[in-house]
Short mmCIF file of C-alpha atoms and ligand atoms in Angstrom, two decimals:
data_model
loop_
_atom_site.label_atom_id
_atom_site.label_comp_id
_atom_site.label_asym_id
_atom_site.label_seq_id
_atom_site.Cartn_x
_atom_site.Cartn_y
_atom_site.Cartn_z
CA UNK A 1 -69.49 -31.10 -212.52
CA UNK A 2 -72.80 -32.80 -211.95
CA UNK A 3 -75.75 -32.22 -214.28
CA UNK A 4 -78.19 -32.83 -211.45
CA UNK A 5 -80.22 -30.39 -209.41
CA UNK A 6 -77.89 -28.81 -206.89
CA UNK A 7 -78.22 -27.29 -203.46
CA UNK A 8 -75.55 -24.94 -202.16
CA UNK A 9 -74.65 -25.06 -198.48
CA UNK A 10 -72.78 -21.98 -197.31
CA UNK A 11 -70.61 -22.92 -194.37
CA UNK A 12 -70.28 -20.64 -191.36
CA UNK A 13 -68.16 -23.12 -189.46
CA UNK A 14 -70.70 -25.28 -187.66
CA UNK A 15 -69.54 -28.68 -186.48
CA UNK A 16 -72.73 -29.97 -188.11
CA UNK A 17 -72.27 -28.58 -191.63
CA UNK A 18 -71.19 -31.91 -193.07
CA UNK A 19 -74.21 -33.51 -191.46
CA UNK A 20 -76.51 -31.09 -193.29
CA UNK A 21 -74.91 -32.17 -196.56
CA UNK A 22 -75.28 -35.83 -195.71
CA UNK A 23 -78.96 -35.46 -194.82
CA UNK A 24 -79.63 -33.60 -198.07
CA UNK A 25 -77.83 -36.22 -200.12
CA UNK A 26 -79.63 -39.02 -198.31
CA UNK A 27 -82.74 -37.42 -199.76
CA UNK A 28 -81.12 -37.91 -203.18
CA UNK A 29 -80.45 -34.24 -203.73
CA UNK A 30 -76.93 -33.33 -204.77
CA UNK A 31 -75.35 -30.59 -202.67
CA UNK A 32 -71.97 -29.06 -202.01
CA UNK A 33 -70.52 -27.19 -199.06
CA UNK A 34 -68.65 -23.98 -199.81
CA UNK A 35 -67.18 -21.37 -197.47
CA UNK A 36 -69.63 -18.55 -196.76
CA UNK A 37 -67.33 -16.02 -198.43
CA UNK A 38 -67.12 -17.49 -201.94
CA UNK A 39 -68.81 -14.35 -203.24
CA UNK A 40 -72.01 -13.53 -205.05
CA UNK A 41 -70.71 -14.27 -208.55
CA UNK A 42 -69.69 -17.78 -207.60
CA UNK A 43 -72.99 -18.35 -205.86
CA UNK A 44 -74.85 -17.32 -209.00
CA UNK A 45 -72.54 -19.31 -211.27
CA UNK A 46 -73.12 -22.40 -209.16
CA UNK A 47 -76.79 -22.15 -210.15
CA UNK A 48 -78.24 -23.74 -207.03
CA UNK A 49 -81.91 -24.67 -206.84
CA UNK A 50 -81.83 -23.80 -203.15
CA UNK A 51 -79.38 -22.42 -200.61
CA UNK A 52 -78.84 -23.48 -197.01
CA UNK A 53 -76.96 -21.23 -194.60
CA UNK A 54 -75.28 -23.39 -191.96
CA UNK A 55 -74.91 -22.70 -188.29
CA UNK A 56 -71.64 -21.46 -186.86
CA UNK A 57 -69.85 -20.56 -183.65
CA UNK A 58 -69.89 -16.77 -184.20
CA UNK A 59 -72.28 -14.16 -182.79
CA UNK A 60 -73.55 -11.37 -184.99
CA UNK A 61 -72.67 -8.88 -182.29
CA UNK A 62 -69.01 -9.94 -182.56
CA UNK A 63 -66.60 -7.73 -184.50
CA UNK A 64 -65.59 -10.35 -187.03
CA UNK A 65 -68.95 -12.08 -187.48
CA UNK A 66 -69.03 -13.76 -190.90
CA UNK A 67 -71.61 -12.19 -193.22
CA UNK A 68 -72.65 -12.58 -196.84
CA UNK A 69 -73.92 -10.11 -199.41
CA UNK A 70 -77.65 -9.77 -198.82
CA UNK A 71 -78.16 -10.04 -202.57
CA UNK A 72 -77.52 -13.78 -202.10
CA UNK A 73 -81.01 -13.92 -200.57
CA UNK A 74 -82.43 -12.30 -203.69
CA UNK A 75 -81.21 -14.59 -206.44
CA UNK A 76 -84.66 -16.10 -206.66
CA UNK A 77 -84.17 -19.50 -205.04
CA UNK A 78 -85.42 -20.67 -201.65
CA UNK A 79 -83.06 -20.06 -198.74
CA UNK A 80 -83.05 -21.88 -195.40
CA UNK A 81 -81.03 -20.39 -192.57
CA UNK A 82 -80.13 -22.78 -189.76
CA UNK A 83 -79.16 -21.38 -186.32
CA UNK A 84 -76.46 -18.79 -187.08
CA UNK A 85 -77.73 -18.87 -190.68
CA UNK A 86 -81.17 -17.78 -189.47
CA UNK A 87 -79.73 -15.01 -187.33
CA UNK A 88 -77.70 -13.79 -190.26
CA UNK A 89 -80.79 -13.73 -192.46
CA UNK A 90 -82.58 -11.76 -189.78
CA UNK A 91 -79.64 -9.35 -189.46
CA UNK A 92 -79.28 -8.82 -193.23
CA UNK A 93 -82.97 -8.08 -193.67
CA UNK A 94 -83.26 -5.64 -190.80
CA UNK A 95 -84.60 -7.75 -187.94
CA UNK A 96 -83.29 -7.59 -184.40
CA UNK A 97 -81.09 -10.06 -182.56
CA UNK A 98 -80.31 -10.15 -178.88
CA UNK A 99 -78.66 -12.26 -176.22
CA UNK A 100 -80.91 -15.02 -174.95
CA UNK A 101 -81.55 -14.67 -171.24
CA UNK A 102 -80.90 -18.37 -170.99
CA UNK A 103 -78.68 -20.21 -173.44
CA UNK A 104 -80.66 -22.99 -175.08
CA UNK A 105 -78.56 -26.07 -175.41
CA UNK A 106 -79.86 -29.57 -176.03
CA UNK A 107 -83.45 -30.71 -176.35
CA UNK A 108 -86.20 -28.12 -176.49
CA UNK A 109 -89.93 -28.54 -176.84
CA UNK A 110 -91.07 -26.40 -179.72
CA UNK A 111 -94.61 -25.24 -180.43
CA UNK A 112 -95.44 -24.72 -184.05
CA UNK A 113 -97.68 -21.74 -184.72
CA UNK A 114 -98.05 -22.24 -188.44
CA UNK A 115 -98.04 -25.72 -189.96
CA UNK A 116 -97.38 -24.66 -193.53
CA UNK A 117 -94.03 -24.47 -195.30
CA UNK A 118 -91.29 -26.28 -193.41
CA UNK A 119 -93.68 -27.77 -190.88
CA UNK A 120 -96.29 -29.03 -193.30
CA UNK A 121 -97.95 -32.21 -192.05
CA UNK A 122 -96.45 -32.01 -188.56
CA UNK A 123 -97.90 -32.14 -185.08
CA UNK A 124 -97.96 -28.84 -183.17
CA UNK A 125 -95.38 -29.94 -180.64
CA UNK A 126 -91.93 -31.01 -181.77
CA UNK A 127 -88.70 -32.00 -180.03
CA UNK A 128 -85.82 -30.08 -181.51
CA UNK A 129 -82.09 -29.76 -180.81
CA UNK A 130 -80.86 -26.31 -179.92
CA UNK A 131 -77.41 -24.88 -179.49
CA UNK A 132 -77.39 -21.10 -179.39
CA UNK A 133 -76.72 -18.06 -177.23
CA UNK A 134 -78.28 -15.33 -179.41
CA UNK A 135 -81.92 -15.27 -180.40
CA UNK A 136 -84.29 -13.37 -182.68
CA UNK A 137 -85.96 -10.52 -180.79
CA UNK A 138 -87.86 -9.19 -183.77
CA UNK A 139 -88.05 -10.85 -187.19
CA UNK A 140 -87.41 -8.64 -190.23
CA UNK A 141 -90.21 -6.78 -191.98
CA UNK A 142 -92.62 -9.13 -193.76
CA UNK A 143 -91.39 -12.15 -191.78
CA UNK A 144 -93.58 -14.00 -189.32
CA UNK A 145 -92.63 -16.22 -186.41
CA UNK A 146 -93.87 -19.71 -187.10
CA UNK A 147 -92.68 -21.52 -183.96
CA UNK A 148 -91.61 -20.75 -180.41
CA UNK A 149 -89.98 -22.43 -177.44
CA UNK A 150 -89.76 -21.41 -173.83
CA UNK A 151 -86.48 -19.62 -174.54
CA UNK A 152 -87.20 -18.17 -178.01
CA UNK A 153 -90.32 -16.38 -179.18
CA UNK A 154 -89.03 -16.92 -182.70
CA UNK A 155 -87.66 -20.44 -182.95
CA UNK A 156 -88.56 -20.44 -186.65
CA UNK A 157 -89.62 -17.75 -189.12
CA UNK A 158 -90.66 -17.38 -192.71
CA UNK A 159 -91.20 -14.56 -195.15
CA UNK A 160 -94.85 -13.86 -195.91
CA UNK A 161 -94.50 -14.26 -199.67
CA UNK A 162 -90.93 -15.19 -200.61
CA UNK A 163 -89.35 -18.61 -199.98
CA UNK A 164 -87.05 -17.49 -197.15
CA UNK A 165 -87.01 -19.58 -193.98
CA UNK A 166 -85.06 -19.56 -190.76
CA UNK A 167 -84.88 -22.09 -187.94
CA UNK A 168 -83.05 -21.69 -184.69
CA UNK A 169 -82.62 -25.44 -184.09
CA UNK A 170 -80.64 -28.10 -185.94
CA UNK A 171 -82.78 -30.30 -188.21
CA UNK A 172 -79.69 -32.23 -189.39
CA UNK A 173 -78.98 -33.98 -186.08
CA UNK A 174 -80.70 -37.17 -185.01
CA UNK A 175 -81.88 -35.40 -181.83
CA UNK A 176 -84.44 -33.50 -183.92
CA UNK A 177 -86.69 -36.47 -184.78
CA UNK A 178 -88.61 -34.68 -187.52
CA UNK A 179 -85.60 -32.79 -188.84
CA UNK A 180 -85.38 -34.84 -192.01
CA UNK A 181 -89.09 -34.33 -192.69
CA UNK A 182 -88.52 -30.56 -192.37
CA UNK A 183 -85.63 -30.73 -194.84
CA UNK A 184 -87.86 -32.77 -197.14
CA UNK A 185 -90.48 -30.05 -197.01
CA UNK A 186 -87.84 -27.47 -197.82
CA UNK A 187 -86.26 -29.38 -200.69
CA UNK A 188 -89.26 -30.97 -202.33
CA UNK A 189 -92.34 -28.90 -201.51
CA UNK A 190 -90.76 -25.47 -201.25
CA UNK A 191 -87.81 -25.70 -203.66
CA UNK A 192 -89.56 -28.16 -205.99
CA UNK A 193 -86.58 -30.48 -206.26
CA UNK A 194 -87.13 -34.01 -207.52
CA UNK A 195 -84.40 -36.05 -205.80
CA UNK A 196 -82.56 -37.04 -208.97
CA UNK A 197 -79.20 -37.97 -207.45
CA UNK A 198 -78.68 -41.69 -206.81
CA UNK A 199 -75.60 -43.90 -206.62
CA UNK A 200 -76.65 -45.43 -209.92
CA UNK A 201 -76.74 -42.01 -211.57
CA UNK A 202 -73.44 -41.12 -209.91
CA UNK A 203 -71.84 -44.21 -211.44
CA UNK A 204 -73.24 -43.48 -214.91
CA UNK A 205 -72.13 -39.83 -214.79
CA UNK A 206 -68.67 -40.73 -213.54
CA UNK A 207 -68.16 -43.46 -216.12
CA UNK A 208 -69.09 -41.02 -218.89
CA UNK A 209 -66.92 -38.18 -217.64
CA UNK A 210 -63.91 -40.44 -217.05
CA UNK A 211 -64.22 -41.88 -220.57
CA UNK A 212 -64.38 -38.43 -222.05
CA UNK A 213 -61.40 -37.15 -220.11
CA UNK A 214 -59.14 -40.19 -220.50
CA UNK A 215 -59.84 -40.98 -224.16
CA UNK A 216 -57.39 -43.68 -225.24
CA UNK A 217 -54.80 -42.85 -222.58
CA UNK A 218 -53.66 -44.94 -219.66
CA UNK A 219 -54.38 -44.48 -215.97
CA UNK A 220 -52.60 -45.88 -212.92
CA UNK A 221 -53.95 -46.36 -209.43
CA UNK A 222 -52.41 -47.40 -206.13
CA UNK A 223 -54.69 -50.23 -205.05
CA UNK A 224 -54.47 -51.02 -201.35
CA UNK A 225 -57.49 -53.27 -201.04
CA UNK A 226 -59.18 -50.74 -198.72
CA UNK A 227 -62.63 -49.37 -199.54
CA UNK A 228 -61.65 -46.13 -201.28
CA UNK A 229 -59.06 -47.45 -203.68
CA UNK A 230 -61.18 -50.55 -204.38
CA UNK A 231 -64.20 -48.45 -205.32
CA UNK A 232 -62.06 -46.24 -207.57
CA UNK A 233 -60.58 -49.33 -209.21
CA UNK A 234 -63.97 -50.84 -210.05
CA UNK A 235 -65.40 -47.54 -211.18
CA UNK A 236 -62.50 -46.85 -213.52
CA UNK A 237 -62.46 -50.41 -214.76
CA UNK A 238 -66.09 -50.02 -215.70
CA UNK A 239 -65.23 -46.83 -217.56
CA UNK A 240 -61.98 -47.66 -219.30
CA UNK A 241 -61.32 -51.40 -218.81
CA UNK A 242 -57.69 -52.35 -219.33
CA UNK A 243 -56.52 -48.80 -219.85
CA UNK A 244 -56.39 -48.87 -216.05
CA UNK A 245 -53.39 -50.46 -214.38
CA UNK A 246 -53.58 -50.96 -210.63
CA UNK A 247 -50.35 -51.16 -208.71
CA UNK A 248 -50.50 -53.10 -205.48
CA UNK A 249 -47.46 -52.71 -203.28
CA UNK A 250 -46.76 -55.51 -200.84
CA UNK A 251 -44.70 -53.67 -198.26
CA UNK A 252 -44.23 -56.75 -196.10
CA UNK A 253 -46.33 -55.10 -193.40
CA UNK A 254 -49.68 -56.53 -194.42
CA UNK A 255 -51.91 -58.93 -192.57
CA UNK A 256 -52.06 -62.69 -193.06
CA UNK A 257 -52.95 -63.65 -196.66
CA UNK A 258 -53.68 -60.03 -197.52
CA UNK A 259 -51.58 -59.79 -200.67
CA UNK A 260 -52.88 -63.07 -202.02
CA UNK A 261 -56.43 -62.03 -201.14
CA UNK A 262 -56.14 -58.75 -203.02
CA UNK A 263 -54.80 -60.50 -206.12
CA UNK A 264 -57.51 -63.17 -205.96
CA UNK A 265 -60.24 -60.58 -205.62
CA UNK A 266 -59.18 -57.95 -208.11
CA UNK A 267 -57.07 -59.77 -210.68
CA UNK A 268 -58.92 -63.08 -210.77
CA UNK A 269 -62.46 -62.25 -209.73
CA UNK A 270 -62.90 -58.76 -211.18
CA UNK A 271 -60.34 -59.20 -214.03
CA UNK A 272 -58.60 -55.94 -213.26
CA UNK A 273 -55.15 -55.34 -214.57
CA UNK A 274 -53.19 -55.49 -211.29
CA UNK A 275 -49.42 -55.46 -210.93
CA UNK A 276 -48.21 -56.66 -207.59
CA UNK A 277 -44.83 -55.43 -206.45
CA UNK A 278 -43.19 -57.37 -203.67
CA UNK A 279 -41.22 -54.66 -201.93
CA UNK A 280 -41.08 -56.26 -198.51
CA UNK A 281 -37.29 -56.60 -198.57
CA UNK A 282 -36.90 -52.88 -199.25
CA UNK A 283 -39.31 -51.83 -196.49
CA UNK A 284 -37.99 -54.25 -193.89
CA UNK A 285 -34.42 -53.33 -194.81
CA UNK A 286 -35.08 -49.65 -194.26
CA UNK A 287 -36.94 -50.38 -191.02
CA UNK A 288 -34.20 -52.55 -189.53
CA UNK A 289 -33.22 -51.34 -186.08
CA UNK A 290 -35.86 -48.56 -186.08
CA UNK A 291 -38.06 -48.43 -182.98
CA UNK A 292 -39.47 -44.89 -182.94
CA UNK A 293 -43.07 -44.73 -184.24
CA UNK A 294 -42.72 -41.44 -186.11
CA UNK A 295 -39.44 -42.59 -187.60
CA UNK A 296 -41.20 -45.70 -188.87
CA UNK A 297 -43.81 -43.54 -190.58
CA UNK A 298 -41.13 -41.31 -192.07
CA UNK A 299 -39.56 -44.36 -193.64
CA UNK A 300 -42.70 -46.12 -194.82
CA UNK A 301 -44.50 -43.21 -196.54
CA UNK A 302 -41.61 -42.14 -198.79
CA UNK A 303 -40.63 -45.76 -199.46
CA UNK A 304 -44.12 -46.37 -200.79
CA UNK A 305 -43.76 -43.37 -203.08
CA UNK A 306 -40.36 -44.61 -204.32
CA UNK A 307 -41.71 -48.06 -205.12
CA UNK A 308 -44.86 -46.79 -206.75
CA UNK A 309 -43.04 -44.24 -208.89
CA UNK A 310 -40.51 -46.80 -210.08
CA UNK A 311 -43.29 -49.20 -211.05
CA UNK A 312 -45.30 -46.47 -212.73
CA UNK A 313 -42.33 -45.59 -214.93
CA UNK A 314 -42.34 -49.13 -216.26
CA UNK A 315 -45.76 -48.62 -217.83
CA UNK A 316 -45.49 -46.72 -221.08
CA UNK A 317 -47.88 -43.96 -222.03
CA UNK A 318 -49.49 -43.30 -218.64
CA UNK A 319 -51.19 -39.91 -218.55
CA UNK A 320 -53.29 -40.03 -215.37
CA UNK A 321 -53.05 -40.99 -211.72
CA UNK A 322 -56.32 -41.99 -210.06
CA UNK A 323 -56.84 -41.70 -206.33
CA UNK A 324 -59.57 -42.20 -203.78
CA UNK A 325 -59.82 -38.67 -202.32
CA UNK A 326 -63.16 -38.29 -200.54
CA UNK A 327 -65.34 -35.23 -200.10
CA UNK A 328 -64.37 -34.55 -196.45
CA UNK A 329 -60.72 -34.19 -197.58
CA UNK A 330 -61.83 -31.69 -200.20
CA UNK A 331 -63.94 -29.69 -197.76
CA UNK A 332 -61.13 -29.67 -195.22
CA UNK A 333 -58.85 -28.12 -197.78
CA UNK A 334 -61.23 -25.37 -198.92
CA UNK A 335 -63.11 -24.56 -195.75
CA UNK A 336 -62.57 -21.08 -194.30
CA UNK A 337 -61.90 -22.73 -190.97
CA UNK A 338 -58.62 -24.05 -192.27
CA UNK A 339 -57.71 -27.70 -192.20
CA UNK A 340 -58.59 -29.65 -189.09
CA UNK A 341 -56.78 -32.76 -188.01
CA UNK A 342 -56.66 -35.25 -190.82
CA UNK A 343 -54.10 -37.90 -191.40
CA UNK A 344 -54.09 -39.26 -194.94
CA UNK A 345 -53.50 -38.06 -198.45
CA UNK A 346 -49.98 -36.71 -197.99
CA UNK A 347 -48.82 -39.80 -199.88
CA UNK A 348 -51.19 -39.03 -202.63
CA UNK A 349 -50.12 -35.43 -202.91
CA UNK A 350 -46.53 -36.53 -203.11
CA UNK A 351 -47.33 -39.12 -205.74
CA UNK A 352 -49.08 -36.54 -207.90
CA UNK A 353 -46.05 -34.22 -207.65
CA UNK A 354 -43.49 -36.85 -208.40
CA UNK A 355 -45.26 -38.34 -211.41
CA UNK A 356 -46.48 -35.16 -213.15
CA UNK A 357 -49.68 -36.89 -214.17
CA UNK A 358 -53.22 -35.59 -214.49
CA UNK A 359 -55.28 -36.46 -211.41
CA UNK A 360 -58.51 -38.40 -211.53
CA UNK A 361 -60.42 -38.35 -208.27
CA UNK A 362 -63.82 -39.85 -208.96
CA UNK A 363 -64.87 -39.94 -205.29
CA UNK A 364 -64.13 -36.26 -204.65
CA UNK A 365 -67.82 -35.52 -204.26
CA UNK A 366 -68.64 -38.44 -201.98
CA UNK A 367 -68.75 -39.05 -198.27
CA UNK A 368 -67.29 -42.35 -197.10
CA UNK A 369 -70.72 -43.92 -196.63
CA UNK A 370 -71.63 -42.91 -200.17
CA UNK A 371 -68.41 -44.43 -201.52
CA UNK A 372 -69.43 -47.63 -199.75
CA UNK A 373 -72.83 -47.57 -201.46
CA UNK A 374 -71.13 -47.10 -204.83
CA UNK A 375 -68.95 -50.10 -203.99
CA UNK A 376 -72.00 -52.20 -203.21
CA UNK A 377 -73.65 -51.08 -206.43
CA UNK A 378 -70.53 -52.15 -208.34
CA UNK A 379 -70.61 -55.60 -206.77
CA UNK A 380 -67.81 -55.16 -204.26
CA UNK A 381 -68.24 -57.86 -201.61
CA UNK A 382 -69.49 -56.89 -198.17
CA UNK A 383 -66.26 -57.77 -196.46
CA UNK A 384 -64.42 -55.15 -198.52
CA UNK A 385 -67.15 -52.51 -198.33
CA UNK A 386 -67.29 -52.75 -194.55
CA UNK A 387 -63.64 -53.56 -193.90
CA UNK A 388 -62.08 -51.95 -190.84
CA UNK A 389 -59.67 -49.10 -191.56
CA UNK A 390 -56.06 -50.26 -191.76
CA UNK A 391 -53.25 -47.73 -191.34
CA UNK A 392 -50.83 -47.00 -194.17
CA UNK A 393 -47.79 -48.06 -192.08
CA UNK A 394 -49.55 -51.39 -191.54
CA UNK A 395 -48.27 -53.85 -188.99
CA UNK A 396 -45.08 -51.82 -188.50
CA UNK A 397 -46.94 -49.71 -185.95
CA UNK A 398 -48.50 -52.77 -184.33
CA UNK A 399 -45.22 -54.59 -183.80
CA UNK A 400 -44.04 -52.30 -181.05
CA UNK A 401 -40.34 -51.59 -181.08
CA UNK A 402 -38.22 -53.25 -183.71
CA UNK A 403 -39.96 -54.66 -186.76
CA UNK A 404 -38.64 -57.84 -188.30
CA UNK A 405 -39.99 -60.76 -190.28
CA UNK A 406 -40.16 -63.10 -187.28
CA UNK A 407 -42.11 -60.67 -185.10
CA UNK A 408 -44.43 -59.76 -187.98
CA UNK A 409 -45.16 -63.44 -188.55
CA UNK A 410 -46.14 -63.91 -184.89
CA UNK A 411 -48.43 -60.89 -184.95
CA UNK A 412 -50.06 -61.98 -188.23
CA UNK A 413 -51.10 -65.32 -186.75
CA UNK A 414 -52.53 -63.80 -183.59
CA UNK A 415 -54.38 -61.09 -185.50
CA UNK A 416 -55.87 -63.59 -187.94
CA UNK A 417 -57.32 -65.57 -185.02
CA UNK A 418 -58.87 -62.46 -183.49
CA UNK A 419 -60.48 -61.43 -186.77
CA UNK A 420 -61.70 -64.94 -187.54
CA UNK A 421 -63.37 -65.23 -184.14
CA UNK A 422 -64.90 -61.75 -184.37
CA UNK A 423 -66.49 -62.61 -187.68
CA UNK A 424 -67.75 -65.95 -186.38
CA UNK A 425 -69.29 -64.31 -183.33
CA UNK A 426 -70.89 -61.61 -185.48
CA UNK A 427 -68.88 -58.89 -183.79
CA UNK A 428 -66.71 -57.70 -186.67
CA UNK A 429 -69.27 -55.21 -187.96
CA UNK A 430 -70.05 -53.95 -184.49
CA UNK A 431 -66.61 -52.52 -183.88
CA UNK A 432 -64.81 -49.74 -185.70
CA UNK A 433 -61.44 -51.47 -185.61
CA UNK A 434 -60.07 -54.56 -183.91
CA UNK A 435 -56.55 -55.88 -184.07
CA UNK A 436 -53.68 -57.38 -182.12
CA UNK A 437 -50.57 -55.55 -181.03
CA UNK A 438 -47.31 -57.35 -180.36
CA UNK A 439 -45.71 -55.90 -177.25
CA UNK A 440 -41.95 -55.59 -176.82
CA UNK A 441 -41.97 -57.49 -173.54
CA UNK A 442 -41.75 -61.11 -172.57
CA UNK A 443 -43.52 -62.75 -169.69
CA UNK A 444 -43.32 -66.01 -167.84
CA UNK A 445 -45.95 -68.71 -168.29
CA UNK A 446 -46.45 -72.40 -167.85
CA UNK A 447 -47.48 -74.89 -170.52
CA UNK A 448 -47.81 -78.54 -169.55
CA UNK A 449 -44.93 -78.98 -167.13
CA UNK A 450 -42.78 -76.47 -168.91
CA UNK A 451 -42.01 -72.96 -167.86
CA UNK A 452 -42.28 -70.59 -170.84
CA UNK A 453 -40.82 -67.15 -171.39
CA UNK A 454 -42.51 -65.63 -174.41
CA UNK A 455 -44.13 -62.60 -176.02
CA UNK A 456 -47.27 -60.75 -174.99
CA UNK A 457 -50.05 -59.71 -177.33
CA UNK A 458 -52.66 -57.02 -176.62
CA UNK A 459 -56.15 -57.04 -178.11
CA UNK A 460 -57.35 -53.62 -179.18
CA UNK A 461 -61.02 -53.31 -180.20
CA UNK A 462 -62.79 -49.96 -180.33
CA UNK A 463 -66.10 -48.44 -181.24
CA UNK A 464 -66.06 -45.06 -182.93
CA UNK A 465 -67.87 -42.91 -185.46
CA UNK A 466 -64.94 -41.22 -187.12
CA UNK A 467 -61.73 -42.27 -185.32
CA UNK A 468 -61.45 -38.83 -183.72
CA UNK A 469 -62.76 -40.26 -180.47
CA UNK A 470 -63.18 -43.91 -179.58
CA UNK A 471 -64.27 -46.17 -176.78
CA UNK A 472 -62.97 -49.63 -176.04
CA UNK A 473 -65.43 -52.24 -177.27
CA UNK A 474 -67.01 -54.43 -174.63
CA UNK A 475 -66.51 -57.75 -176.39
CA UNK A 476 -68.25 -60.67 -174.67
CA UNK A 477 -66.22 -62.54 -172.12
CA UNK A 478 -66.58 -65.89 -173.93
CA UNK A 479 -65.35 -64.39 -177.18
CA UNK A 480 -62.32 -62.83 -175.52
CA UNK A 481 -61.55 -65.99 -173.71
CA UNK A 482 -61.81 -68.09 -176.88
CA UNK A 483 -59.49 -65.69 -178.71
CA UNK A 484 -56.96 -65.70 -175.88
CA UNK A 485 -56.98 -69.50 -175.59
CA UNK A 486 -56.54 -69.95 -179.30
CA UNK A 487 -53.74 -67.40 -179.56
CA UNK A 488 -51.75 -68.87 -176.71
CA UNK A 489 -52.48 -72.42 -177.87
CA UNK A 490 -51.84 -71.94 -181.58
CA UNK A 491 -49.34 -69.16 -182.04
CA UNK A 492 -45.79 -70.15 -181.24
CA UNK A 493 -44.03 -67.39 -179.39
CA UNK A 494 -46.98 -65.99 -177.44
CA UNK A 495 -47.87 -67.06 -173.92
CA UNK A 496 -50.00 -64.14 -172.69
CA UNK A 497 -52.88 -62.04 -174.03
CA UNK A 498 -53.98 -58.73 -172.54
CA UNK A 499 -56.92 -56.46 -173.30
CA UNK A 500 -56.55 -52.73 -173.92
CA UNK A 501 -59.35 -50.83 -172.17
CA UNK A 502 -58.22 -47.27 -172.88
CA UNK A 503 -60.55 -44.87 -174.63
CA UNK A 504 -59.48 -42.12 -177.04
CA UNK A 505 -58.72 -39.59 -175.71
CA UNK A 506 -56.54 -39.99 -173.73
CA UNK A 507 -55.27 -43.05 -175.62
CA UNK A 508 -55.03 -43.36 -179.39
CA UNK A 509 -56.50 -46.23 -181.35
CA UNK A 510 -53.10 -47.49 -182.48
CA UNK A 511 -50.35 -48.09 -179.94
CA UNK A 512 -47.68 -46.33 -181.95
P1 LIG B 601 -55.06 -43.05 -183.77
O1 LIG B 601 -54.09 -44.12 -183.43
O2 LIG B 601 -54.40 -41.74 -184.07
O3 LIG B 601 -55.74 -43.51 -185.15
O4 LIG B 601 -56.18 -42.93 -182.78
C1 LIG B 601 -56.85 -42.94 -185.74
C2 LIG B 601 -57.12 -43.69 -187.04
O5 LIG B 601 -56.07 -43.47 -187.96
C3 LIG B 601 -55.41 -44.68 -188.28
N1 LIG B 601 -53.98 -44.35 -188.31
C4 LIG B 601 -53.28 -44.17 -189.44
N2 LIG B 601 -53.67 -44.27 -190.73
N3 LIG B 601 -51.47 -43.72 -191.40
C5 LIG B 601 -52.74 -44.06 -191.72
O6 LIG B 601 -53.05 -44.18 -192.91
C6 LIG B 601 -51.02 -43.60 -190.13
O7 LIG B 601 -49.86 -43.30 -189.89
C7 LIG B 601 -52.00 -43.83 -189.10
N4 LIG B 601 -51.92 -43.80 -187.75
C8 LIG B 601 -53.15 -44.13 -187.29
C9 LIG B 601 -55.80 -45.66 -187.20
O8 LIG B 601 -55.74 -47.00 -187.64
C10 LIG B 601 -57.20 -45.19 -186.86
O9 LIG B 601 -58.13 -45.68 -187.80
#
């Protein structure tokens, strides 16, 4: 548990709750999201320096509207209610809420009537982002309206003497240009926070707590070479040096030079204790003849666990398993909304069960972007910190149909060309993911005077924020053409390149 100043965000189910947390942390203030119904005792025990009530989809007039004990507003720390959070504050303290005659959704021009408190230092007119159906008809006793829009006479309110604030709009989204400045006013001027949470301090705290917990014992980690496991590896290495053993499983489904690259980076460059297990024969053996995508996944996940567990048993005296769980996975599992669609971590859960080891999850409090910053701070090279996501089943779901060594080898060469050209053209960082897919069809071509009958490769490149939705990336024509020419010219077995221009939805990013 952090020793820093903490803000508590009570979640009422808004799609923006995580964004609130990110904005607060970007201001170097540590915060956590908890479900609104954790109870007064837990709220007090958490000892927050300020509380933020998130927005949410419910209406207070609804039968099952989520509410909190009003005593939570009386624990003596500043409280900011956002959207539903403001309406709840109003409701708990005896104000009146009604249906807006016109739903406000999107941009609204807001007039500030009182430039103190949240709006200190701001111009009288502000663009803000609204998304609500209910509105405040009458603020509670001793509250005053401090801003209005065309649709809401009370777009913001504050208590006359106590540090209680409510805003109808969303300061956490980019569409409210001065939203961050308002949060700054709340956190620093009103709540008196200092902004004591930095990546540097996170690293120091984590190193200390890991040392304390691990003592002289040994820890193992599944190192994949992706951002999360790499950051965990460096962080733990800094804390406990060679008491950490990383296990890197080559499942035979990796990209060109990937296994060698991981060993060069972590074993040679960073001097980590890495054991590489070449399990490609086992994986490819189990995959032989399998064409169904879900079946492939059902084979690969458990096979990974088998290999890892066997290797772990070879290391005497291991007491802990480290893994790269991130904060969004933690919130998903505790949120009152119930888990939303996440792939991931089922491996990890299984590993923990099978090995009966203590779990060390040093990134549990971090968002992905924060884990990246920690990586940078620890000297992880840019190309790892900003590496595209790569699925656990690897190239097995990019060789469509049957997976075998020959087809994997063809795909590896084509994919390496695509990535090399993307980097050269400065496009790698501009796409979320880009890769080649080997299709299970052959097509006719002509090379020199010869007729060819060979494989087809598709290029998949997408832009996305979080992989939940994605758009196909409009790579420049010259780049695409160079990639296609090189693939057909240099990779034996491919005579045609196609471009996937499907967005998600309705497509998925991967083809299988
Ligand atoms: P889709 O294809 O569902 O992919 O649009 C969304 C994101 O998830 C990755 N992905 C996987 N990652 N195991 C993983 O670890 C899987 O089975 C898997 N399937 C898809 C995909 O690369 C993209 O980033």
